[in-house]
Amino acid sequence: MQKSAAWLARHALEKLGIRHTFGIPGVHNTELYDQIAASDSITPVLVAHEGGGAFMADAVSRTGAGVGALLIVPAAGVTHAASGIGEAFLDGIPMLVICGGIRRDLGRAYQLHDMDQHALLAPITKGRWRVERHADVVPVIYEAYRIATQGEPGPVFVEIPVNLQLMPGDAGDIPDYVPVAATGHRASGADIEQAALLLRSAARPGIFCGWGAVDATAELKTIAETLGAPVATTLQGLSSFPATHPLHAGFALGPAAVPASENAFRDCDCLLAVGTRFAEIPTGSYGYQPPARLIHVDINPRVFNANYPAAVALEGDARAVLSALAAVLGPVPAGPARAARVSQQIATDKADYRNQWLAHDSKGRVNPQRFFDALRDRLPDDGIVVADDGNHTFLAAELMPIRAPRAFFSPSDFNSMGYCIPAVIGAKLARPDRTVVGIVGDGAVRMTGLEMATAVAQQAGVAWFVFNDGELAQIAQAQETPYNRKTCTVLPELDLEGLACANRVGYRLMRDDGDIERVIGDALACADRGEPVLVDVRIDYTKRTRFTAGVIRTNLKRFGLADQARLVGRALWRRLTG
Ligand SMILES: Cc1ncc(C[n+]2csc(CCOP(=O)(O)OP(=O)(O)O)c2C)c(N)n1
Ligand SMILES: [Mg+2]
């Protein structure tokens, strides 16, 4: 069969159930774009910047409704997209990157967009292919998709040289797509028994879950209830366990955690950690020390013992491992009484922490707790909250209860600002039935704010709440004490109303607490009508999150006494001299 590589790529993407591609056309992929435009099932989405496109594709995958795909030009398209590809790689999110390639039939050097993109992408993709023949297009895309979705998911890259796209060639026998089999587990029965034994005999068992457990909420609940164990989550895994559950303790572990979690895990003598790598954020910069009885469940065996030694390591898909574990755990006699005690303490600690925030004088600006209380009241339980990276992220993590799996996304380990504005669009396109809102800093909005026009073009009704504080607060707060200066963290003025207007999205101003209810109601109503809207939230950042305070303390302790004295001395001196 004679087919062009562009036709073959479209065929493969259709069979894989791809519904949107994100990117920008150029001379190396217009043939691909022409094919995709003719597809009944795939819509090519024009983005403002390939970085935004990659964040959209990432969010499509995070919803669980299919895998996000990019359709980009080589070199400049790839480097622009690299932030989103890197985020997906470090966060374990599948993504299919389809890229045009320079001509391989000319024998010419210094072609447009010629660079070694495979070398550039090697550290941030699970696999890379350059298609050499027409007959390889479909099998390579299927194989790339399999690699992207199997094991710990991640991005993959397929380059299709433009000469193959333009010319028909021998496509051979086009293979059928065979869906990727679900991963089970490799953990042995003896190891699962051993884990059950440790948990059963623990006096204060606890559970810590990350994004890897996001589809295992039911199994987590069963085990938590059986043991009467508190459940804390990572940042990325905030939606892995419902905040409405009485055993839900909240975000992070250790001194940077919310008080309910810090208290619930204080004397934890056996920790079941599921789908987390104990990375820097959820451990508060490694300020948390897990107990020796650490049972670590992950699909990626490389995470075991990377930061903390595991007493038992159980390799496999979280659902598969946890259901096997629940089956051998059986009833735990101490469980019900412990559950009652632990839940009561959690409820008290959560109420106290919330009251501390409500009592904080926001001096005429918007109180973060009042904001999140009102948003929670109005957002459906399965509404998707997308954060960016900054102080607003940790406020959301501490103050906004997340109630459903895959209902909270944030850039996590790669930690790329600029994620939220486009990711909200990707999430809405993948899940038009869900309410999707963004919480984004006024710094991050500068990076990808022009992507708002993409929402208008795609008729994606979403609301972005811009936490407008005039600073790169997460960094400015960390500069304040040691330096007594805010070098390069005070933002020049930006007219958010003008930005909304330029993008043709709605604009609402939330000046103080008195505006909260009305403006949130109004913004969500706009989004429901299919009208994207930017809300300018004049947020109060004068109270620190537990996370920021905890991380600063942990890092200070890490210095030796002489360095601590030097840093404190400099801080005091600057306080005196300005
Ligand atoms: C691409 C990128 N550049 C820089 C940083 C460092 N950084 C982390 S949080 C932050 C501040 C973000 O400011 P803003 O978007 O206003 O959010 P806020 O902290 O004020 O809520 C910065 C600069 C980053 N994470 N990513
Ligand atoms: Mg800010």
PDB file of C-alpha atoms in Angstrom, residues 125-333:
ATOM      1  CA  THR A 125      11.841  11.505  27.576  1.00  0.00           C
ATOM      2  CA  LYS A 126      11.337   7.765  28.040  1.00  0.00           C
ATOM      3  CA  GLY A 127      12.062   7.015  24.388  1.00  0.00           C
ATOM      4  CA  ARG A 128      12.949   8.740  21.104  1.00  0.00           C
ATOM      5  CA  TRP A 129      12.575   7.578  17.510  1.00  0.00           C
ATOM      6  CA  ARG A 130      13.333   8.973  14.057  1.00  0.00           C
ATOM      7  CA  VAL A 131      11.245   7.196  11.462  1.00  0.00           C
ATOM      8  CA  GLU A 132      13.376   6.040   8.516  1.00  0.00           C
ATOM      9  CA  ARG A 133      10.764   4.384   6.254  1.00  0.00           C
ATOM     10  CA  HIS A 134       7.058   4.700   5.594  1.00  0.00           C
ATOM     11  CA  ALA A 135       6.401   1.181   6.823  1.00  0.00           C
ATOM     12  CA  ASP A 136       7.776   2.114  10.263  1.00  0.00           C
ATOM     13  CA  VAL A 137       5.490   5.086  10.962  1.00  0.00           C
ATOM     14  CA  VAL A 138       2.556   3.197  12.477  1.00  0.00           C
ATOM     15  CA  PRO A 139       4.559   0.563  14.409  1.00  0.00           C
ATOM     16  CA  VAL A 140       6.873   3.245  15.826  1.00  0.00           C
ATOM     17  CA  ILE A 141       3.986   5.413  17.026  1.00  0.00           C
ATOM     18  CA  TYR A 142       2.295   2.382  18.639  1.00  0.00           C
ATOM     19  CA  GLU A 143       5.549   1.387  20.309  1.00  0.00           C
ATOM     20  CA  ALA A 144       6.157   4.941  21.523  1.00  0.00           C
ATOM     21  CA  TYR A 145       2.649   5.035  22.981  1.00  0.00           C
ATOM     22  CA  ARG A 146       3.243   1.718  24.750  1.00  0.00           C
ATOM     23  CA  ILE A 147       6.453   3.025  26.308  1.00  0.00           C
ATOM     24  CA  ALA A 148       4.729   6.291  27.311  1.00  0.00           C
ATOM     25  CA  THR A 149       1.917   4.551  29.153  1.00  0.00           C
ATOM     26  CA  GLN A 150       3.528   1.427  30.596  1.00  0.00           C
ATOM     27  CA  GLY A 151       5.324   1.270  33.932  1.00  0.00           C
ATOM     28  CA  GLU A 152       5.919   4.757  35.275  1.00  0.00           C
ATOM     29  CA  PRO A 153       4.383   6.863  32.480  1.00  0.00           C
ATOM     30  CA  GLY A 154       6.300   9.620  30.716  1.00  0.00           C
ATOM     31  CA  PRO A 155       6.784  11.532  27.461  1.00  0.00           C
ATOM     32  CA  VAL A 156       8.051   9.977  24.227  1.00  0.00           C
ATOM     33  CA  PHE A 157       9.303  11.633  21.059  1.00  0.00           C
ATOM     34  CA  VAL A 158       8.754  10.610  17.430  1.00  0.00           C
ATOM     35  CA  GLU A 159      10.431  12.539  14.607  1.00  0.00           C
ATOM     36  CA  ILE A 160       8.982  12.122  11.130  1.00  0.00           C
ATOM     37  CA  PRO A 161      11.225  13.594   8.397  1.00  0.00           C
ATOM     38  CA  VAL A 162       9.311  15.956   6.160  1.00  0.00           C
ATOM     39  CA  ASN A 163      10.293  14.140   2.953  1.00  0.00           C
ATOM     40  CA  LEU A 164       8.477  11.015   4.198  1.00  0.00           C
ATOM     41  CA  GLN A 165       5.405  13.096   5.024  1.00  0.00           C
ATOM     42  CA  LEU A 166       5.276  14.646   1.562  1.00  0.00           C
ATOM     43  CA  MET A 167       5.892  11.541  -0.569  1.00  0.00           C
ATOM     44  CA  PRO A 168       3.854   8.343  -0.643  1.00  0.00           C
ATOM     45  CA  GLY A 169       5.885   5.214   0.001  1.00  0.00           C
ATOM     46  CA  ASP A 170       5.442   1.518   0.676  1.00  0.00           C
ATOM     47  CA  ALA A 171       3.516   1.291   3.942  1.00  0.00           C
ATOM     48  CA  GLY A 172       3.655  -2.509   4.057  1.00  0.00           C
ATOM     49  CA  ASP A 173       0.959  -4.244   6.119  1.00  0.00           C
ATOM     50  CA  ILE A 174      -0.386  -1.665   8.548  1.00  0.00           C
ATOM     51  CA  PRO A 175      -0.595  -3.411  11.933  1.00  0.00           C
ATOM     52  CA  ASP A 176      -3.716  -3.338  14.118  1.00  0.00           C
ATOM     53  CA  TYR A 177      -3.451  -1.505  17.376  1.00  0.00           C
ATOM     54  CA  VAL A 178      -3.406  -3.901  20.319  1.00  0.00           C
ATOM     55  CA  PRO A 179      -4.247  -2.073  23.577  1.00  0.00           C
ATOM     56  CA  VAL A 180      -1.522  -2.047  26.193  1.00  0.00           C
ATOM     57  CA  ALA A 181      -2.180  -4.610  28.931  1.00  0.00           C
ATOM     58  CA  ALA A 182      -2.686  -3.242  32.451  1.00  0.00           C
ATOM     59  CA  THR A 183       0.364  -3.648  34.655  1.00  0.00           C
ATOM     60  CA  GLY A 184      -0.033  -6.002  37.585  1.00  0.00           C
ATOM     61  CA  HIS A 185       2.618  -6.367  40.251  1.00  0.00           C
ATOM     62  CA  ARG A 186       5.950  -8.107  40.678  1.00  0.00           C
ATOM     63  CA  ALA A 187       5.929  -8.033  44.464  1.00  0.00           C
ATOM     64  CA  SER A 188       6.216 -11.562  45.849  1.00  0.00           C
ATOM     65  CA  GLY A 189       3.572 -13.109  48.075  1.00  0.00           C
ATOM     66  CA  ALA A 190       6.151 -13.358  50.864  1.00  0.00           C
ATOM     67  CA  ASP A 191       6.925  -9.632  50.682  1.00  0.00           C
ATOM     68  CA  ILE A 192       3.233  -8.760  50.736  1.00  0.00           C
ATOM     69  CA  GLU A 193       2.781 -11.015  53.789  1.00  0.00           C
ATOM     70  CA  GLN A 194       5.750  -9.328  55.440  1.00  0.00           C
ATOM     71  CA  ALA A 195       4.254  -5.868  54.766  1.00  0.00           C
ATOM     72  CA  ALA A 196       0.924  -6.998  56.227  1.00  0.00           C
ATOM     73  CA  LEU A 197       2.698  -8.333  59.299  1.00  0.00           C
ATOM     74  CA  LEU A 198       4.520  -5.041  59.886  1.00  0.00           C
ATOM     75  CA  LEU A 199       1.326  -3.036  59.469  1.00  0.00           C
ATOM     76  CA  ARG A 200      -0.728  -5.337  61.679  1.00  0.00           C
ATOM     77  CA  SER A 201       1.785  -5.172  64.510  1.00  0.00           C
ATOM     78  CA  ALA A 202       2.359  -1.410  64.348  1.00  0.00           C
ATOM     79  CA  ALA A 203       1.151   0.759  67.202  1.00  0.00           C
ATOM     80  CA  ARG A 204       0.844   3.889  65.031  1.00  0.00           C
ATOM     81  CA  PRO A 205       0.720   2.961  61.340  1.00  0.00           C
ATOM     82  CA  GLY A 206       0.438   5.711  58.735  1.00  0.00           C
ATOM     83  CA  ILE A 207      -0.101   5.980  54.977  1.00  0.00           C
ATOM     84  CA  PHE A 208       1.550   8.425  52.582  1.00  0.00           C
ATOM     85  CA  CYS A 209       0.371   8.581  48.986  1.00  0.00           C
ATOM     86  CA  GLY A 210       1.486  10.308  45.824  1.00  0.00           C
ATOM     87  CA  TRP A 211       0.230  10.635  42.248  1.00  0.00           C
ATOM     88  CA  GLY A 212       1.136   6.982  41.680  1.00  0.00           C
ATOM     89  CA  ALA A 213      -1.819   6.087  43.923  1.00  0.00           C
ATOM     90  CA  VAL A 214      -4.300   8.369  42.158  1.00  0.00           C
ATOM     91  CA  ASP A 215      -6.287   5.475  40.703  1.00  0.00           C
ATOM     92  CA  ALA A 216      -6.125   3.392  43.869  1.00  0.00           C
ATOM     93  CA  THR A 217      -8.286   5.525  46.176  1.00  0.00           C
ATOM     94  CA  ALA A 218     -10.738   2.707  46.968  1.00  0.00           C
ATOM     95  CA  GLU A 219      -7.924   0.320  47.970  1.00  0.00           C
ATOM     96  CA  LEU A 220      -6.255   3.052  50.050  1.00  0.00           C
ATOM     97  CA  LYS A 221      -9.517   3.680  51.891  1.00  0.00           C
ATOM     98  CA  THR A 222      -9.937  -0.002  52.701  1.00  0.00           C
ATOM     99  CA  ILE A 223      -6.430  -0.287  54.121  1.00  0.00           C
ATOM    100  CA  ALA A 224      -6.603   3.019  56.012  1.00  0.00           C
ATOM    101  CA  GLU A 225      -9.897   2.059  57.608  1.00  0.00           C
ATOM    102  CA  THR A 226      -8.725  -1.445  58.467  1.00  0.00           C
ATOM    103  CA  LEU A 227      -5.629  -0.084  60.202  1.00  0.00           C
ATOM    104  CA  GLY A 228      -7.154   3.105  61.579  1.00  0.00           C
ATOM    105  CA  ALA A 229      -4.189   4.867  59.959  1.00  0.00           C
ATOM    106  CA  PRO A 230      -3.960   8.553  59.032  1.00  0.00           C
ATOM    107  CA  VAL A 231      -3.349   9.354  55.346  1.00  0.00           C
ATOM    108  CA  ALA A 232      -1.088  12.195  54.193  1.00  0.00           C
ATOM    109  CA  THR A 233      -0.437  13.062  50.551  1.00  0.00           C
ATOM    110  CA  THR A 234       2.282  14.575  48.418  1.00  0.00           C
ATOM    111  CA  LEU A 235       1.601  17.793  46.506  1.00  0.00           C
ATOM    112  CA  GLN A 236       1.108  15.994  43.212  1.00  0.00           C
ATOM    113  CA  GLY A 237      -0.902  13.302  44.983  1.00  0.00           C
ATOM    114  CA  LEU A 238      -3.311  15.683  46.747  1.00  0.00           C
ATOM    115  CA  SER A 239      -6.222  14.068  44.916  1.00  0.00           C
ATOM    116  CA  SER A 240      -5.179  10.493  45.686  1.00  0.00           C
ATOM    117  CA  PHE A 241      -7.178  10.436  48.906  1.00  0.00           C
ATOM    118  CA  PRO A 242     -10.401  12.423  49.517  1.00  0.00           C
ATOM    119  CA  ALA A 243     -10.116  15.292  51.987  1.00  0.00           C
ATOM    120  CA  THR A 244     -13.639  14.450  53.164  1.00  0.00           C
ATOM    121  CA  HIS A 245     -12.465  11.154  54.654  1.00  0.00           C
ATOM    122  CA  PRO A 246     -12.054  11.340  58.460  1.00  0.00           C
ATOM    123  CA  LEU A 247      -8.577   9.744  58.223  1.00  0.00           C
ATOM    124  CA  HIS A 248      -7.328  12.291  55.668  1.00  0.00           C
ATOM    125  CA  ALA A 249      -4.579  14.248  57.434  1.00  0.00           C
ATOM    126  CA  GLY A 250      -3.492  16.471  54.523  1.00  0.00           C
ATOM    127  CA  PHE A 251      -0.487  17.740  52.662  1.00  0.00           C
ATOM    128  CA  ALA A 252       3.101  16.607  53.287  1.00  0.00           C
ATOM    129  CA  LEU A 253       4.936  14.949  56.152  1.00  0.00           C
ATOM    130  CA  GLY A 254       7.112  16.356  58.915  1.00  0.00           C
ATOM    131  CA  PRO A 255       7.771  19.943  59.984  1.00  0.00           C
ATOM    132  CA  ALA A 256       6.623  21.404  56.644  1.00  0.00           C
ATOM    133  CA  ALA A 257       3.309  19.550  56.742  1.00  0.00           C
ATOM    134  CA  VAL A 258      -0.097  20.859  57.791  1.00  0.00           C
ATOM    135  CA  PRO A 259      -0.577  20.467  61.577  1.00  0.00           C
ATOM    136  CA  ALA A 260      -3.060  17.580  61.234  1.00  0.00           C
ATOM    137  CA  SER A 261      -0.450  15.573  59.342  1.00  0.00           C
ATOM    138  CA  GLU A 262       2.493  16.575  61.491  1.00  0.00           C
ATOM    139  CA  ASN A 263       0.639  15.469  64.631  1.00  0.00           C
ATOM    140  CA  ALA A 264      -0.886  12.323  63.167  1.00  0.00           C
ATOM    141  CA  PHE A 265       2.506  11.061  61.972  1.00  0.00           C
ATOM    142  CA  ARG A 266       4.622  12.246  64.895  1.00  0.00           C
ATOM    143  CA  ASP A 267       5.200   8.811  66.417  1.00  0.00           C
ATOM    144  CA  CYS A 268       4.405   6.788  63.331  1.00  0.00           C
ATOM    145  CA  ASP A 269       6.178   3.435  63.681  1.00  0.00           C
ATOM    146  CA  CYS A 270       5.283   1.901  60.318  1.00  0.00           C
ATOM    147  CA  LEU A 271       4.724   3.893  57.143  1.00  0.00           C
ATOM    148  CA  LEU A 272       3.024   2.538  54.037  1.00  0.00           C
ATOM    149  CA  ALA A 273       4.147   4.833  51.187  1.00  0.00           C
ATOM    150  CA  VAL A 274       2.392   4.409  47.851  1.00  0.00           C
ATOM    151  CA  GLY A 275       3.295   5.975  44.507  1.00  0.00           C
ATOM    152  CA  THR A 276       5.688   8.590  45.895  1.00  0.00           C
ATOM    153  CA  ARG A 277       9.414   9.077  45.458  1.00  0.00           C
ATOM    154  CA  PHE A 278       9.927  10.998  48.716  1.00  0.00           C
ATOM    155  CA  ALA A 279      11.018  13.937  46.611  1.00  0.00           C
ATOM    156  CA  GLU A 280      11.950  17.359  47.953  1.00  0.00           C
ATOM    157  CA  ILE A 281       8.508  18.996  48.108  1.00  0.00           C
ATOM    158  CA  PRO A 282       6.420  16.381  49.968  1.00  0.00           C
ATOM    159  CA  THR A 283       9.176  15.782  52.515  1.00  0.00           C
ATOM    160  CA  GLY A 284       9.605  19.543  53.094  1.00  0.00           C
ATOM    161  CA  SER A 285      13.167  19.508  51.753  1.00  0.00           C
ATOM    162  CA  TYR A 286      13.817  16.126  53.410  1.00  0.00           C
ATOM    163  CA  GLY A 287      12.875  17.479  56.826  1.00  0.00           C
ATOM    164  CA  TYR A 288      10.850  14.304  57.393  1.00  0.00           C
ATOM    165  CA  GLN A 289      12.466  11.076  58.568  1.00  0.00           C
ATOM    166  CA  PRO A 290      10.315   7.995  57.969  1.00  0.00           C
ATOM    167  CA  PRO A 291      10.367   5.133  60.486  1.00  0.00           C
ATOM    168  CA  ALA A 292      12.660   2.110  59.932  1.00  0.00           C
ATOM    169  CA  ARG A 293       9.529   0.127  59.142  1.00  0.00           C
ATOM    170  CA  LEU A 294       8.969   1.711  55.766  1.00  0.00           C
ATOM    171  CA  ILE A 295       6.884  -0.235  53.253  1.00  0.00           C
ATOM    172  CA  HIS A 296       7.374   1.351  49.859  1.00  0.00           C
ATOM    173  CA  VAL A 297       5.033   0.591  46.944  1.00  0.00           C
ATOM    174  CA  ASP A 298       5.915   1.882  43.481  1.00  0.00           C
ATOM    175  CA  ILE A 299       5.751   0.834  39.865  1.00  0.00           C
ATOM    176  CA  ASN A 300       9.283   2.141  39.329  1.00  0.00           C
ATOM    177  CA  PRO A 301      11.814   0.087  41.340  1.00  0.00           C
ATOM    178  CA  ARG A 302      14.466   2.826  40.981  1.00  0.00           C
ATOM    179  CA  VAL A 303      12.669   4.930  43.588  1.00  0.00           C
ATOM    180  CA  PHE A 304      13.200   2.319  46.312  1.00  0.00           C
ATOM    181  CA  ASN A 305      15.953   3.262  48.764  1.00  0.00           C
ATOM    182  CA  ALA A 306      16.753   6.409  46.751  1.00  0.00           C
ATOM    183  CA  ASN A 307      16.115   8.707  49.712  1.00  0.00           C
ATOM    184  CA  TYR A 308      15.045   6.440  52.549  1.00  0.00           C
ATOM    185  CA  PRO A 309      15.716   2.725  53.037  1.00  0.00           C
ATOM    186  CA  ALA A 310      12.664   0.510  52.643  1.00  0.00           C
ATOM    187  CA  ALA A 311      12.069  -2.376  55.055  1.00  0.00           C
ATOM    188  CA  VAL A 312       9.838  -3.904  52.375  1.00  0.00           C
ATOM    189  CA  ALA A 313       9.741  -2.742  48.742  1.00  0.00           C
ATOM    190  CA  LEU A 314       6.695  -3.806  46.735  1.00  0.00           C
ATOM    191  CA  GLU A 315       7.041  -3.253  43.022  1.00  0.00           C
ATOM    192  CA  GLY A 316       3.930  -2.866  40.912  1.00  0.00           C
ATOM    193  CA  ASP A 317       0.873  -0.873  40.016  1.00  0.00           C
ATOM    194  CA  ALA A 318      -0.571   0.693  43.182  1.00  0.00           C
ATOM    195  CA  ARG A 319      -4.023  -0.818  42.716  1.00  0.00           C
ATOM    196  CA  ALA A 320      -2.676  -4.289  42.097  1.00  0.00           C
ATOM    197  CA  VAL A 321      -0.294  -4.194  45.076  1.00  0.00           C
ATOM    198  CA  LEU A 322      -2.816  -2.623  47.457  1.00  0.00           C
ATOM    199  CA  SER A 323      -5.607  -5.038  46.629  1.00  0.00           C
ATOM    200  CA  ALA A 324      -3.227  -7.957  47.221  1.00  0.00           C
ATOM    201  CA  LEU A 325      -2.131  -6.344  50.489  1.00  0.00           C
ATOM    202  CA  ALA A 326      -5.715  -5.673  51.614  1.00  0.00           C
ATOM    203  CA  ALA A 327      -6.577  -9.321  50.934  1.00  0.00           C
ATOM    204  CA  VAL A 328      -3.857 -10.656  53.250  1.00  0.00           C
ATOM    205  CA  LEU A 329      -4.193  -7.918  55.874  1.00  0.00           C
ATOM    206  CA  GLY A 330      -7.561  -9.131  57.150  1.00  0.00           C
ATOM    207  CA  PRO A 331      -9.244  -7.393  60.067  1.00  0.00           C
ATOM    208  CA  VAL A 332      -6.935  -5.597  62.507  1.00  0.00           C
ATOM    209  CA  PRO A 333      -8.374  -5.701  66.052  1.00  0.00           C
TER     210      PRO A 333
END
